[in-house]
Amino acid sequence: MKQSIPLGAASLLAVFGVVAKAQPPLTLPHTEPLTWEERDLSARLMDGAHRFVERKISEAPARRSQFWARDFSSPEAYAKSIQPNRERFRTIIGAVDPRLPARMERFGDDTRPALVAETSRYRVHQVRWDVLEGFSGEGLLAQPNGAATGHVIALPDADQTPEQLMGLAPGLARESQVAWRLAENGFEVLVPALVSRQKLATDDKQLRASDQTHREWIYRQAFHMGRHVIGYEVQAVLAAADWFRRRYGDDAKIGICGFAESGLIAFYAAALEPGFSASLVSGYFGSRERVWAEPIYRNVWGLLREFGDAEIASLILPRALVVEHSAVPVVTGHKGEWRPSDSESVAAELKRVEAGPNFPRPILVAGEQGTTVGPFSDAALAAFTGHLGAANLKGLSGEIPLDRRASFDPAARNKRLVQEMENHVQMLVQQSDRIRDEFFLYKIMPELANSQWSTARRHPTHAPEKFIEGAKAFRRSFAEEAMGRFDEPYSPFNARTRKVAETEHWTAFDVVLDVWPEVFAWGVLVLPKDLKPGERRPVVVCQHGRNGVPRDTIDANNSAYNNFAGVLAERGFMAFAPHNLYRGEDRYRWLDRKANTIKATLFSFIIAQHDQILRWLETRPEVDASRIAFYGLSYGGETAVRVPTILEKYCLSICSGDFNQWTRKVAATDQPFSFMRTIEWEMPYWNLGRTFDYAEMSYLMVPRPFMVERGHLDRVGCDSWVAHEYAKVRWLYAQLGLADRTEIEFFQGGHSINGEGTFAFLHKHLNWPHRDRSKP
């Protein structure tokens, strides 16, 4: 292909009288001139996207009332009215698995006996209890020598240990060792261990560029499977509460308290479990509108659409909630940071709690003029235990408990806890194929489940209409529940263009379209020069990958793209190369993170931008709107199974350098090329592993043509994974009598556009004759 002429070179040639014929216009007809100075518009686009999502986050609190229908007429009516909210909250924190029957086990060996410590007032055992299949809670249980005053689950912060909270290990001030104090006052106290914030072992060579903490390690894999490190810890707490109720009856007074990270766990557990009589949340309460800036393992899908801390607190009412404004550890470098909330934020959020005319309001404990107290100050504990029947707690005695275990290592317990959570997630990963079939394919057409076992030499195909109709609901679910959709009308196009490149065969124009007030779509339209007036041609939308820009696909001579958009224009197709937002490394990851808080993703932007582009292309006189195809590489290949599957104006899609067993690619921990071990912390999408892998996404293309392009040496995955996932797609197309509309091409190459079988696929299904002008 000949070198394109940069804008401005043609006018220079004209000065010397070289140009003999009229030049194409500098703008497209029916558009305004694009006057922005920069040629790379990606930073401007990213800035606007961040402003947009921050505006949507700021609007969320005022819109939450649509999700609530509180009935304060009685405690029973209130509990019934908020139950749907409680179940939605349970779902988004991933605390959805049925728990195992309650069972508490005291365990030990010769060097680490089950009886950890004993005083004249109580005994302390190391215990574990069943939570889920393969996952147990673990910690310490202090039991009084006489009748218990009450029962409390006391949670240490993620960087503290149960031993410190029980007074068995140094590191905490005596007044903060709440489990020790409660035990001395006759309470039965269970102290679960939480997953540590510490970094993963640095000697794990498979971690590559990752810098994950233990909490992030579980968060990443669990989030993609509709689970969460928060959900697992809440489940462990709720399983412990199950044990208390089984042992002492449903009327037993059970309290829960936590500080900092465990304040979050205690808060969330109390919101889900009506059996807690009182809860004390120390150091964790306030405005959550910047939750996206907190450590990544606090990312909860769609949290801010329906829940701030005030709304979560309303799930606890009319039971007692004590909020203590205490100083918390500063956490930085966890793909987000956490610093203490100011007293005004805490008080303002508490004021937002809707308690009705008769329900008791949450109690705020703070120092004079809003200063911090505690954690677990006398005032906070008195308010908390008063609702458990013991308002007047004594101070700690001089009897100090001693740990009887030799060389006890809390890191080993943390390792067991992390490994058991990981094992549970990986079990979900292994089961996911079957779960997705039951969720999608066999729900639409249960007869397909049996047809796989036929022994007939020939089997009739099924009419596709039933599947096409049934897939509509799943397309909506994929768009709204998996990718996320912003509730915002599109702006008028306000199309602006400028010529940016030209060859003897085509002319390329920057195109900018408004999408929302802060967000625009940007791409490059490549028009063949032999386009005749009144002629309508097919368009191939050519999508770049990560950190790319539109021109990379046209004339940048990049070995991955091989100028495929420009080559297609030489074959007579029109090409449009959009810019997608995955440029700028962590800036787009933070954009995705912000969007997650309001049930949206990076693709919520991308889908809207493509929708606006398609709507604009339909208005162009040279475009055949019934023949607009999509072809993308790498992150563009990821786009190929997420955007055209939702936007049916795309008549076909080609996925290059990305098709995969996506669930394993994102969440499996046994593969060195998994995203679990790379910097791509934005790759987990909420519950996608149990709903839509690449086969299920591709099903949404039916009956439109779909193709996969795969290089044998492409390290994005392996041939066996790609072939397995594509075989499911090919099988469905065949069962529906559409086998001629899908293909896969393997080639002896790497992560690049091959442009052979895919070009033939485009010519065939876009009904465009082969006209390769790049060859003599």
PDB file of C-alpha atoms in Angstrom, residues 96 128 216 222 245 257 324 387 423 450 479 545 713:
ATOM      1  CA  VAL A  96     -25.519 -15.868  48.283  1.00  0.00           C
ATOM      2  CA  ARG A 128     -13.193 -23.423  63.353  1.00  0.00           C
ATOM      3  CA  GLU A 216      -7.333  -8.305  46.386  1.00  0.00           C
ATOM      4  CA  ALA A 222     -14.446 -13.941  43.334  1.00  0.00           C
ATOM      5  CA  ARG A 245     -28.834 -19.513  67.687  1.00  0.00           C
ATOM      6  CA  CYS A 257     -18.821  -5.357  66.743  1.00  0.00           C
ATOM      7  CA  GLU A 324     -18.230   5.120  66.907  1.00  0.00           C
ATOM      8  CA  HIS A 387     -28.900  -3.601  74.332  1.00  0.00           C
ATOM      9  CA  ASN A 423     -10.662 -23.216  46.554  1.00  0.00           C
ATOM     10  CA  ASN A 450     -31.072 -33.781  24.815  1.00  0.00           C
ATOM     11  CA  ALA A 479     -26.490  -5.105  28.453  1.00  0.00           C
ATOM     12  CA  GLY A 545      -6.763  -2.749  20.932  1.00  0.00           C
ATOM     13  CA  LEU A 713       1.325 -18.286  18.724  1.00  0.00           C
TER      14      LEU A 713
END
